[in-house]
XYZ file of C-alpha atoms in Angstrom:
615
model
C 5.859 -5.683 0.596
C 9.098 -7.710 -0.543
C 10.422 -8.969 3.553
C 13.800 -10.884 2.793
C 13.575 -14.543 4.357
C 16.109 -13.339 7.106
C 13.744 -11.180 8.659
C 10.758 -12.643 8.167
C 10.664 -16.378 7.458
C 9.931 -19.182 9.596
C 11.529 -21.351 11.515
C 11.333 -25.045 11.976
C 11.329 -27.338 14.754
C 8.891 -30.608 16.376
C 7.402 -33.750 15.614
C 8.465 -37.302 14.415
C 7.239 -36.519 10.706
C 7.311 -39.199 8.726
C 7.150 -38.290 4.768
C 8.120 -40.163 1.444
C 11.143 -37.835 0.596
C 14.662 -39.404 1.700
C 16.198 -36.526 4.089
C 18.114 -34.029 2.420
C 21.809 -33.163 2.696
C 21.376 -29.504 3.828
C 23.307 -28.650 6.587
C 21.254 -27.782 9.796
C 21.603 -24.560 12.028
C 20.379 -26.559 14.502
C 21.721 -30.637 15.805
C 18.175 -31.131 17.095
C 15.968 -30.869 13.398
C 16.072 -33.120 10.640
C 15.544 -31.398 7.605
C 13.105 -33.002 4.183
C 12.334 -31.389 1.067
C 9.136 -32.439 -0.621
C 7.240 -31.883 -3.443
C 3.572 -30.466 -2.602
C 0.707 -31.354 -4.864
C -1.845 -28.959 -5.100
C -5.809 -29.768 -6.681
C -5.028 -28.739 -10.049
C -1.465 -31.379 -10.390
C 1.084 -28.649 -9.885
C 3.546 -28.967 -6.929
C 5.369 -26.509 -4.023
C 8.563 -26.956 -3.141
C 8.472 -26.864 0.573
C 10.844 -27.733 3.155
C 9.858 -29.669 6.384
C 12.551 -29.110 9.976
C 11.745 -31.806 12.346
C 12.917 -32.072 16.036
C 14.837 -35.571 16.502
C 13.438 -35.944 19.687
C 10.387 -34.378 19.831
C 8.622 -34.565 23.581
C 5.402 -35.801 22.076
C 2.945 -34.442 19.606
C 3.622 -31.145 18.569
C 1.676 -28.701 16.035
C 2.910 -27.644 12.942
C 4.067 -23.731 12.096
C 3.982 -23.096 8.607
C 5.446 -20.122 6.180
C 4.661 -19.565 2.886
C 7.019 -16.867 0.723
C 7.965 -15.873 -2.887
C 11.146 -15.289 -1.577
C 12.841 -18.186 -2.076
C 13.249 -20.941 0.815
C 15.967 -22.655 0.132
C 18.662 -22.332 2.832
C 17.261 -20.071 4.536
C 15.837 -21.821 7.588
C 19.441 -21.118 9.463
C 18.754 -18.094 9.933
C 15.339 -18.707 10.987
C 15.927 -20.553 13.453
C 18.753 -18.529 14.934
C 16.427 -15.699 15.131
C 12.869 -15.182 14.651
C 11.409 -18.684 15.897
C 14.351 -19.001 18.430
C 11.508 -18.357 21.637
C 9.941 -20.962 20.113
C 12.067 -23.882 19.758
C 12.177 -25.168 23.113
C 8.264 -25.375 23.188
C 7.933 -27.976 20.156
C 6.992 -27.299 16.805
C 7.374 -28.541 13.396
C 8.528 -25.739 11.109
C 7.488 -25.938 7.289
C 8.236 -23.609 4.525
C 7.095 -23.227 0.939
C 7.637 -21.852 -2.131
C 4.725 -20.478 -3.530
C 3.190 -21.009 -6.658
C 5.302 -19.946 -9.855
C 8.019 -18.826 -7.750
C 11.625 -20.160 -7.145
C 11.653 -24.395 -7.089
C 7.758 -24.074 -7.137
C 5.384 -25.001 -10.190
C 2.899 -23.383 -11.936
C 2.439 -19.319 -12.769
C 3.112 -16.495 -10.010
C 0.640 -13.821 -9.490
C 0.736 -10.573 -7.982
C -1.352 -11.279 -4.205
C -3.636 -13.606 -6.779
C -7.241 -12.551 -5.856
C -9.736 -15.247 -4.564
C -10.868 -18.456 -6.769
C -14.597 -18.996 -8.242
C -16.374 -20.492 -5.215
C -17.933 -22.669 -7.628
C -15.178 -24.115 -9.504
C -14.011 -27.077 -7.957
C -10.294 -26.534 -9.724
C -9.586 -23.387 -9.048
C -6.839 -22.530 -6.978
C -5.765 -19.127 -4.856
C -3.948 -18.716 -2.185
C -6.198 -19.660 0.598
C -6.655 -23.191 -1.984
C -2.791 -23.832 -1.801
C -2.642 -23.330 1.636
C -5.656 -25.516 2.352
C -3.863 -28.304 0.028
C -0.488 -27.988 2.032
C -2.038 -28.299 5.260
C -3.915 -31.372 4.863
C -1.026 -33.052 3.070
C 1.121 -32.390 6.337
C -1.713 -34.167 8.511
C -1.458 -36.839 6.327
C 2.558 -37.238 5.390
C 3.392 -36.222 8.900
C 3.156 -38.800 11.601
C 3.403 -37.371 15.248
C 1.514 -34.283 14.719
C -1.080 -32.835 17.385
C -3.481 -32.247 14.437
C -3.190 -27.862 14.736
C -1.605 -26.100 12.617
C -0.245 -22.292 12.736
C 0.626 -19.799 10.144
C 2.313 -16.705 10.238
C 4.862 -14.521 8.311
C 6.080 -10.801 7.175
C 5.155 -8.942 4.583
C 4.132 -10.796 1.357
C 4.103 -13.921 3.923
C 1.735 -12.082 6.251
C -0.381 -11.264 3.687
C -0.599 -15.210 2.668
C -1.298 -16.152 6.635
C -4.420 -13.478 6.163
C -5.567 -15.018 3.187
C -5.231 -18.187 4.406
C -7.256 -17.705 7.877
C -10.463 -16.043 5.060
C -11.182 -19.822 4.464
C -9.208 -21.637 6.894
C -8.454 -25.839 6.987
C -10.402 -26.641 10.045
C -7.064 -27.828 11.878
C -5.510 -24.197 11.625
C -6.136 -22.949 14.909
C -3.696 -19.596 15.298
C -3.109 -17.260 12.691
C -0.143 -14.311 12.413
C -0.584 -11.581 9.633
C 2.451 -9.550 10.520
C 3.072 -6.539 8.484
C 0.416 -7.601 5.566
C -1.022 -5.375 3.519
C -4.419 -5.245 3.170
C -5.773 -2.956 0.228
C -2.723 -1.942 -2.512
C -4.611 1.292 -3.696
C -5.815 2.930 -0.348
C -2.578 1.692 1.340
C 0.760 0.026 1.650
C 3.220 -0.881 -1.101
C 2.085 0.513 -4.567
C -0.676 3.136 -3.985
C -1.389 5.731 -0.655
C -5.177 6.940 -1.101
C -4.659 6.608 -4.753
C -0.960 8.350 -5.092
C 1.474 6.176 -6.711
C 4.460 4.631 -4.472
C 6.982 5.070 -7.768
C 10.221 4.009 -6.115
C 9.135 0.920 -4.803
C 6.537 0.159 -7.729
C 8.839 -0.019 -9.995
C 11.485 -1.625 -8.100
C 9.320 -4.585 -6.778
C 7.945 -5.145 -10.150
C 11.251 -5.863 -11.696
C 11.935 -8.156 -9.017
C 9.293 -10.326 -8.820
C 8.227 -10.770 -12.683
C 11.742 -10.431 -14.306
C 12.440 -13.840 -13.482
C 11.216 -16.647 -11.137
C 13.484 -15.863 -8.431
C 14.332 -12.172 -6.639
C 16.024 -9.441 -9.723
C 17.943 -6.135 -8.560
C 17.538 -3.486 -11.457
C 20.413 -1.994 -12.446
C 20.757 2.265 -12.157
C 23.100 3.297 -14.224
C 23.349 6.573 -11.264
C 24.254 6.402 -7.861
C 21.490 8.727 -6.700
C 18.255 6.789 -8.020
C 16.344 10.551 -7.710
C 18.394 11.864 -10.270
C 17.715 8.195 -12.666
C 13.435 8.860 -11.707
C 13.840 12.451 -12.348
C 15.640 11.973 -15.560
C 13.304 8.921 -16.619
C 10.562 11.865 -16.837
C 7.019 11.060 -17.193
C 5.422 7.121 -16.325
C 4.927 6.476 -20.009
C 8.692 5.913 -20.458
C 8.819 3.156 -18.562
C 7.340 0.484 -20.911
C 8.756 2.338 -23.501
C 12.580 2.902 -22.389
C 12.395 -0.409 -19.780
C 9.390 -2.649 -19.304
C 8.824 -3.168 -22.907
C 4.957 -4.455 -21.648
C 6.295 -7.407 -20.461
C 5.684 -6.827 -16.580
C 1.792 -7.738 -15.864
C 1.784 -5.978 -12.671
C 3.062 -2.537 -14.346
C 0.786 -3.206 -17.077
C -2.056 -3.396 -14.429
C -0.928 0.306 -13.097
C -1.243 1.716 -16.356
C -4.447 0.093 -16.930
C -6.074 0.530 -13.660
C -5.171 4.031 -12.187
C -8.520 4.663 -10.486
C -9.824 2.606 -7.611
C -12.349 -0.051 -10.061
C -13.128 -3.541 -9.757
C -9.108 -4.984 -10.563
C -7.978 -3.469 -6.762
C -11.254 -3.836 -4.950
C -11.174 -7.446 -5.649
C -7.574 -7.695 -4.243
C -8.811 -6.630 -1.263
C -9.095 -8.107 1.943
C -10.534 -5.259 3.314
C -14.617 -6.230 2.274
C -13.502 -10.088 3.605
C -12.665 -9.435 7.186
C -16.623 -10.041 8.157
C -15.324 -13.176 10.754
C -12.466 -13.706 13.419
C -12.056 -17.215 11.909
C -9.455 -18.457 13.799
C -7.122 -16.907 16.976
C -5.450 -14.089 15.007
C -2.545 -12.043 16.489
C -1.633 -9.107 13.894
C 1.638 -6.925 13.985
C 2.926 -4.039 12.595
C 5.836 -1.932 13.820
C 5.176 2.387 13.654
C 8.346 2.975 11.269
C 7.107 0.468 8.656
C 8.028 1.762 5.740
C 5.818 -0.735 3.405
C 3.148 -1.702 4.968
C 1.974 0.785 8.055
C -1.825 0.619 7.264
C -2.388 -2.979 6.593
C -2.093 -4.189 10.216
C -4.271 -1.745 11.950
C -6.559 -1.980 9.470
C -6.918 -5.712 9.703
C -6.960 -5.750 13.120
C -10.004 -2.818 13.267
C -12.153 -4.926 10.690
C -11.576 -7.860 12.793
C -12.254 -6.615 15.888
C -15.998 -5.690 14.855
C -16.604 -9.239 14.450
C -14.683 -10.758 17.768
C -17.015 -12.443 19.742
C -14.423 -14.865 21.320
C -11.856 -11.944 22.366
C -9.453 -14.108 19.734
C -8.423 -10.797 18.012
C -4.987 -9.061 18.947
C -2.626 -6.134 17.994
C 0.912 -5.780 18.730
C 2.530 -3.045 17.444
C 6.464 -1.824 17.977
C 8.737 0.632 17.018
C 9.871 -1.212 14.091
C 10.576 -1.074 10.745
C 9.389 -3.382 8.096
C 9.592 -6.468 10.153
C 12.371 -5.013 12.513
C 10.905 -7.407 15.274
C 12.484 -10.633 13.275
C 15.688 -10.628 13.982
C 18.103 -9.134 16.584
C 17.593 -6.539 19.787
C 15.457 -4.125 17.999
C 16.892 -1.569 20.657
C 17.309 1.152 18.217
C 16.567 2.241 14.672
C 19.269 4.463 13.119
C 20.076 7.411 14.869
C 16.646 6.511 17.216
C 17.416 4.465 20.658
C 14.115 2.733 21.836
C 16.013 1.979 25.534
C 15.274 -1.900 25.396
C 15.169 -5.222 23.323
C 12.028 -4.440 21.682
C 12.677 -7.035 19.274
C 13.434 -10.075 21.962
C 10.452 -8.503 23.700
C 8.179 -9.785 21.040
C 9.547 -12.454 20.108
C 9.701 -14.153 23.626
C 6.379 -12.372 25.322
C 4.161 -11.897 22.771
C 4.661 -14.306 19.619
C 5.804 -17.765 21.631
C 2.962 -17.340 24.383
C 0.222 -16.953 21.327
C 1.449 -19.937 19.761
C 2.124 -22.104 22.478
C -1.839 -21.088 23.827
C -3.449 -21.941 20.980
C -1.486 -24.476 19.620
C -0.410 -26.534 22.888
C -2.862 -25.586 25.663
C 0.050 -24.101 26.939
C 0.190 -20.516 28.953
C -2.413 -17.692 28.559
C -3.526 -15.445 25.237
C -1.276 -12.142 25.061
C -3.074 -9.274 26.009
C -5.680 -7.509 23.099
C -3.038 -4.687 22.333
C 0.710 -4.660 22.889
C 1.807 -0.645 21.870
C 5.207 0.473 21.815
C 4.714 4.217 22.700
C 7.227 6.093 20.942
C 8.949 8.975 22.293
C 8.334 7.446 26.160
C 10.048 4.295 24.961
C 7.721 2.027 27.048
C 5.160 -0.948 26.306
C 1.707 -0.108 26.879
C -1.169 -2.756 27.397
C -4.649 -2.062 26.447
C -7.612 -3.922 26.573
C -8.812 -2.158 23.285
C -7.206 -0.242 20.315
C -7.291 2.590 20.216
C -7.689 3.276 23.974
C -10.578 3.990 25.489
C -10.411 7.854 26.734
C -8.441 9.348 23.502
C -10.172 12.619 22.599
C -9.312 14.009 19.779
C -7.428 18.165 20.216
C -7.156 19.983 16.957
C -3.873 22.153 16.333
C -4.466 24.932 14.038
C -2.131 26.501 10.706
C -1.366 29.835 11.593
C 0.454 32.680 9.577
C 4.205 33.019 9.860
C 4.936 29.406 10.094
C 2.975 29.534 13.465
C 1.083 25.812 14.815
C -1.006 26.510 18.303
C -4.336 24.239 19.574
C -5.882 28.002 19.451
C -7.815 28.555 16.087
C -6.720 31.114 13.590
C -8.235 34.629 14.738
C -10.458 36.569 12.361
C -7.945 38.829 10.543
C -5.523 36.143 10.146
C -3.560 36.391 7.125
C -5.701 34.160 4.617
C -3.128 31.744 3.469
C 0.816 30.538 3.086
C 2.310 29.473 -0.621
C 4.595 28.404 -2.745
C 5.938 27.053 -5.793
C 5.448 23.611 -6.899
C 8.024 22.598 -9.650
C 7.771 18.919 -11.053
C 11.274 19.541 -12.358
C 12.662 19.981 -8.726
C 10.424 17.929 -6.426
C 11.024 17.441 -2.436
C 13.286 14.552 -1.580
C 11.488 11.843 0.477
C 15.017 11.103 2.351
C 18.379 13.023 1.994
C 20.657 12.551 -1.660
C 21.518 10.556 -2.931
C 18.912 8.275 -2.905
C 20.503 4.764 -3.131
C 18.039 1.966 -4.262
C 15.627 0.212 -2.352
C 16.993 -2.961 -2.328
C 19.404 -3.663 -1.040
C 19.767 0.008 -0.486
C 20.733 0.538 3.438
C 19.109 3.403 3.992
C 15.742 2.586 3.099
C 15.026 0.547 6.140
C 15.559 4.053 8.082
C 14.472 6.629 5.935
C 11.335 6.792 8.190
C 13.029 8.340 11.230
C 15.814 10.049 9.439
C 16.507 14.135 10.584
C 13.872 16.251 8.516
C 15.988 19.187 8.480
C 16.746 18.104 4.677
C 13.822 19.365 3.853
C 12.799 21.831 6.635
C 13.340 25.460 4.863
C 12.932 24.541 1.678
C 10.915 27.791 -0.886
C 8.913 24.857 -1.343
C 8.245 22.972 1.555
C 5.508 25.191 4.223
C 6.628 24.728 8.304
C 4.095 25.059 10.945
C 5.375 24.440 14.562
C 4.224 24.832 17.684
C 6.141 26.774 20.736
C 8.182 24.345 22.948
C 5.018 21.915 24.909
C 4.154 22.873 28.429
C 3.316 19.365 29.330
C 3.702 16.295 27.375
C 0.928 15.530 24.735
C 0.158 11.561 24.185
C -1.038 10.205 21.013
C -2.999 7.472 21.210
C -4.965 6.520 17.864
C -5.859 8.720 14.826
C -3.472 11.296 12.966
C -5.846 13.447 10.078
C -5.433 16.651 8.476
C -8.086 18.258 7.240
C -6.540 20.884 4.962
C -7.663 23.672 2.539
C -5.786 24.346 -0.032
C -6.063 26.254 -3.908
C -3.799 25.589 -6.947
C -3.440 27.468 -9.617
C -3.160 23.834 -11.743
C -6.061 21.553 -12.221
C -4.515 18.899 -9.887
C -1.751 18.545 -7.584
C -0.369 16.914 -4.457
C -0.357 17.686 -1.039
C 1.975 15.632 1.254
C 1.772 16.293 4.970
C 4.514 14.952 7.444
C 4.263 15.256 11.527
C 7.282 16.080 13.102
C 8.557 15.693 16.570
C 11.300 18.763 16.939
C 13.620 17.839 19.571
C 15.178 20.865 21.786
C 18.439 21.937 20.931
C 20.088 21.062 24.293
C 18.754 17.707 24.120
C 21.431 15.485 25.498
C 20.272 11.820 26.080
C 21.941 11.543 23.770
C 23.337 14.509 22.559
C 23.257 13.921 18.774
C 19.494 14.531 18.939
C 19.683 17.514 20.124
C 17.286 20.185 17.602
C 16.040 16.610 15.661
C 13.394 16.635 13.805
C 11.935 13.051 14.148
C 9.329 12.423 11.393
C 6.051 10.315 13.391
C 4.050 9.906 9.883
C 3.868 11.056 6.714
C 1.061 10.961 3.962
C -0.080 12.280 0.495
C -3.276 13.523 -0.722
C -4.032 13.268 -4.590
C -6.339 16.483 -5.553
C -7.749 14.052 -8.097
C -9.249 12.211 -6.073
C -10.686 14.756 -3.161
C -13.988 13.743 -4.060
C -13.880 9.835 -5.679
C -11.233 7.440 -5.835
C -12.958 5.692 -8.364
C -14.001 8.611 -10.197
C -11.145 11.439 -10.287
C -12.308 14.917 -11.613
C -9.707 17.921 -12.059
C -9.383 21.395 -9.594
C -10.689 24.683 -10.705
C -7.833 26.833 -10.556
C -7.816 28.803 -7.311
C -10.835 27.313 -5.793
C -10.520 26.641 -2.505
C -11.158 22.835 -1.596
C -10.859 20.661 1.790
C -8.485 17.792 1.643
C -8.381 14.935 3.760
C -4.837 13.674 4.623
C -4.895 10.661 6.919
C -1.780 9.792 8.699
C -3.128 6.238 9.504
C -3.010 6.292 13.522
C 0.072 6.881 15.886
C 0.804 6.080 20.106
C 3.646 8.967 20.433
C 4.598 10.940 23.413
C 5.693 14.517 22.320
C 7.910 15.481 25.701
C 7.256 18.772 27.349
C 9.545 20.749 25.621
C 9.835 19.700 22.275
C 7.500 21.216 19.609
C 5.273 19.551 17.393
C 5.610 20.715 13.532
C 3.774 20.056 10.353
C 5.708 20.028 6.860
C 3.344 20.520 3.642
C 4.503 20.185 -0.176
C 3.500 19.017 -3.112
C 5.910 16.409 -3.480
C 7.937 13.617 -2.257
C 10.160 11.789 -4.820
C 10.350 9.576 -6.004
C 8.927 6.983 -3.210
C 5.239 9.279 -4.680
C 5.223 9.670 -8.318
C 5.298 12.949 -9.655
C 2.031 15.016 -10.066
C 1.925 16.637 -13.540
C -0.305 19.374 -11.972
C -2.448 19.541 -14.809
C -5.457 17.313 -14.910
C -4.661 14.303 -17.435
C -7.352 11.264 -17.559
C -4.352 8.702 -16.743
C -1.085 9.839 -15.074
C 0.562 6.564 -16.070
C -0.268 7.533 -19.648
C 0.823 11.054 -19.084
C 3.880 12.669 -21.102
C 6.592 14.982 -20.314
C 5.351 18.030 -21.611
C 2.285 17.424 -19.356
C 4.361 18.535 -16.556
C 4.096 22.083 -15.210
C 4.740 24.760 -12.162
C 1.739 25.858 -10.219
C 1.569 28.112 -6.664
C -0.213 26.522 -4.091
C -1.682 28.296 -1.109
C -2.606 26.816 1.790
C -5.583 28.417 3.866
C -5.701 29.585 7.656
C -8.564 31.729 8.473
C -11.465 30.562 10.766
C -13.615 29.666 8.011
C -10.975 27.660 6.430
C -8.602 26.429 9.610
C -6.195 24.449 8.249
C -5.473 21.561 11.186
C -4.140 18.518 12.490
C -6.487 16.296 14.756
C -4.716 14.057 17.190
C -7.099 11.549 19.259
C -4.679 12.024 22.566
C -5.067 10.829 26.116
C -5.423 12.813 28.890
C -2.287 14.270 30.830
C -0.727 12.420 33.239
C -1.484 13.093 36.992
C 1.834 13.618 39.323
């Protein structure tokens, strides 16, 4: 979830404010703001650093836009305004950002996406309180203001501009949640369906709650796999590096089933309102927080009565719509600015509707389709006429929308080894931050993996006509171990043809479209995980979120299974322990896994797609 401020911050422009703090010093990236620092007071006494950018010359009242980060504000609203609210200058705003609480020039204690206050204490304080408090000091402290207020912001700051809009200050009228997660066990930065995100777990932790502002750990090896590997089980890392001093890791270790301490996180059971105009965006490369967006935006949308709910989504990675053309993403080309697109047609217009009168609402669902490299406008998501087409495992590596005939060979295996798991992105694996290539790993070539003893292909013969995906990705999957739990990680795969040439370098590319893990553990209860009988046959569910891909006629669609994918997925031990945080090294073990595809267990994929296209 950690966005750094030059991506996804805000920027600040608008209004005559008038506030008690003498104007700073700070030099300006733009002649046309005045910049003030001020002190916030919240209910409970402690104060927010925040800094307020005002227009000189505002053109009458203008609303306020306001960001809220634990990523430290300070000098960063340069960039900001060079880049992500740049579309939005000209229209008028006043931009505000703040520190939150415990974090950087901020008072009081930081907590990890602090869950919601006692309704009935008149002193306690969440998120949602803070923001409340911060908004109606502005209306107060700032002379010149239109009385509306709007909040948006990436990541950890989208999350924050969700919270906020759950009980809203009545004069915040447009809200942007923009790659927020939503739920941190089902989904997003620490857990997928219950399997640990290890990598960037442990890395985030150390950053946020070594110190007030944002700590790199040091590796003491270039290729952090080999430092994971060698760290061996999750118990040695209190005991070699944590020393219990981390809250958040100590909550992993203490909550490693889906209970009460992540179900009051959240927001998932609190999106039962559209409270305010809410524009949510995600990007389909995001390689922290996928799920949150489309989530919030499917809860929401049950409870739209206003049509106030809307979805953008790009080809982005973790808020790769911020900053910059957005025309590409490693190795990728998306054939336009997807990133001024955005910024300019989508984000500026919703503002400057709901905020200024000014324009008309975007449409309910801006889509990026991948692989056609076009913009797609819908009037729901997912579109209306998706059916879902089910593409079957077949023996000898074999995918086909035909189902497995009766004397199919029963299943395909291999050897699991926790002491050589599957890379999740080609050695050496550099850290995540500021590691460059974990903003790309997402659509980096899968031939690292692709042969593999212990990685399974299955892949389809080159398409006749192109196949559209417009909505759900699952895998229903049957599967046996001969451990008592395991993983199965499932990754969709766009195989390019070898004489690909626009451009050339793609040519035989294997373009990962999603990737997910299933926990054996917890095929039947995430709260309640219960080990597999060795060589029983069960049906997993993998869900690969949702997707809006074209796979061209002529490339073939593949499916990659294994039973690892290290280290951004912790390690499975294989054999059933009560608490794989509290699990040791000897735990560890080899198992074969088998994975089924006769027709009474037809191992598939099921794609909601849209109809061909007429000529």
């Amino acid at each position: 979830m950690r966005h750094q401020l030059r991506i996804g911050a805000g920027a600040l422009v608008a209004l005559c404010l008038t506030v008690a703090n003498a104007p700073s010093q700070a030099p300006d990236a733009d002649s046309r703001f005045e910049r003030t620092e001020a002190m916030v007071p919240m209910r409970d006494g402690k104060k927010l650093f925040t800094t307020l950018h005002v227009p000189k010359e505002p053109n009458g009242p203008v609303p306020i836009i306001l960001l809220r980060t634990p990523y430290g504000i300070d000098g960063r609203a340069e960039r900001l305004l060079r880049n992500y609210f740049k579309d939005m200058i000209d229209d008028g705003y006043a931009f505000v950002l703040q520190d939150i609480r415990g974090r950087f020039k901020s008072e009081g204690t930081f907590v990890m996406t602090r869950p919601a206050r006692d309704p009935n204490d008149p002193k306690a304080v969440d998120e949602a309180s803070d923001t409340y408090d911060t908004i109606e000091w502005l209306l107060k402290e700032v002379k010149g203001n239109n009385g509306r207020v709007g909040m948006l912001g990436i990541s950890y700051p989208g999350w924050l501009a969700a919270v906020a809009m759950l009980d809203p200050h009545p004069a915040l009228k447009a809200v942007s949640p923009q790659a927020s997660p939503i739920d941190m066990f089902l989904g997003d930065d620490f857990h997928h369906s219950g399997a640990f995100r290890l990598s960037y777990g442990f890395e985030y932790v150390a950053m946020m709650e070594t110190d007030k502002t944002n700590f790199s750990f040091h590796f003491d090896r270039h290729d952090t796999y080999d430092w994971y590997l060698k760290l061996g089980a999750l118990s040695n890392v209190n005991r070699k590096h944590f020393k219990n001093a981390l809250p958040t890791w100590n909550d992993f270790v203490a909550h490693p089933n889906y209970d009460t301490f992540w179900k009051t996180q959240s927001l998932e059971p609190r999106l039962t309102r559209v409270t305010v105009p809410t524009l949510t965006v995600g990007g389909w490369y995001d390689q922290e927080d996928f799920r949150g967006p489309l989530k919030m935006y499917e809860l929401l949308e049950k409870h739209d009565k206003k049509g106030q709910n809307f979805l953008a989504v790009g080809p982005w990675n973790h808020g790769g719509w911020a900053s910059g053309k957005a025309d590409r993403l490693g190795r990728v080309p998306f054939g336009s600015d997807t990133g001024g697109h955005f910024r300019k047609e989508v984000q500026a217009p919703f503002f400057a509707h709901y905020l200024k009168d000014a324009g008309k609402a975007p449409p309910e669902a801006r889509m990026f389709l991948t692989g056609a490299n076009t913009w797609e406008t819908y009037d729901s998501w997912p579109p209306k006429g998706a059916t879902a087409r089910k593409l079957y495992f077949h023996p000898k590596g074999k995918l086909s929308f035909d189902p497995p005939p009766e004397r199919a060979a029963e299943a395909s295996e291999y050897v699991s080894d926790p002491a050589n798991p599957v890379p999740y992105r080609p050695r050496p694996v550099r850290p995540t931050y500021p590691g460059p290539e974990w903003p790309e790993w997402m659509v980096q070539d899968q031939r690292f993996t692709h042969g593999r003893p212990d990685v399974l292909s299955f892949e389809t013969e080159p398409l006749a006509e192109d196949v559209t995906v417009a909505g759900a990705m699952k895998v229903k999957l049957f599967g046996a171990t001969t451990g008592t739990d395991c993983d199965w990680v499932v990754r969709l795969i766009d195989v390019y043809p070898e004489d690909y040439k626009k451009p050339p370098e793609l040519a035989g590319y294997q373009l990962l479209i999603a990737g997910e893990p299933a926990r054996a553990r917890f095929r039947k209860s995430l709260e309640k995980p219960e080990p597999v009988k060795p060589g029983a046959v069960e049906e997993y569910l993998v869900d690969l979120v949702q997707g809006h891909h074209r796979f061209r006629k002529g490339h073939r669609i593949m499916v990659q299974v294994s039973s690892s994918w290290f280290p951004v997925i912790d390690r499975n031990p294989q054999k059933f322990v009560p608490n794989i945080f509290e699990a040791e090294d000897a735990d560890f073990q080899k198992a074969t896994q088998k994975v089924y595809h006769t027709p009474a267990f037809a191992s598939r994929v099921e794609l909601d797609v849209l109809p061909a296209r007429t000529k």
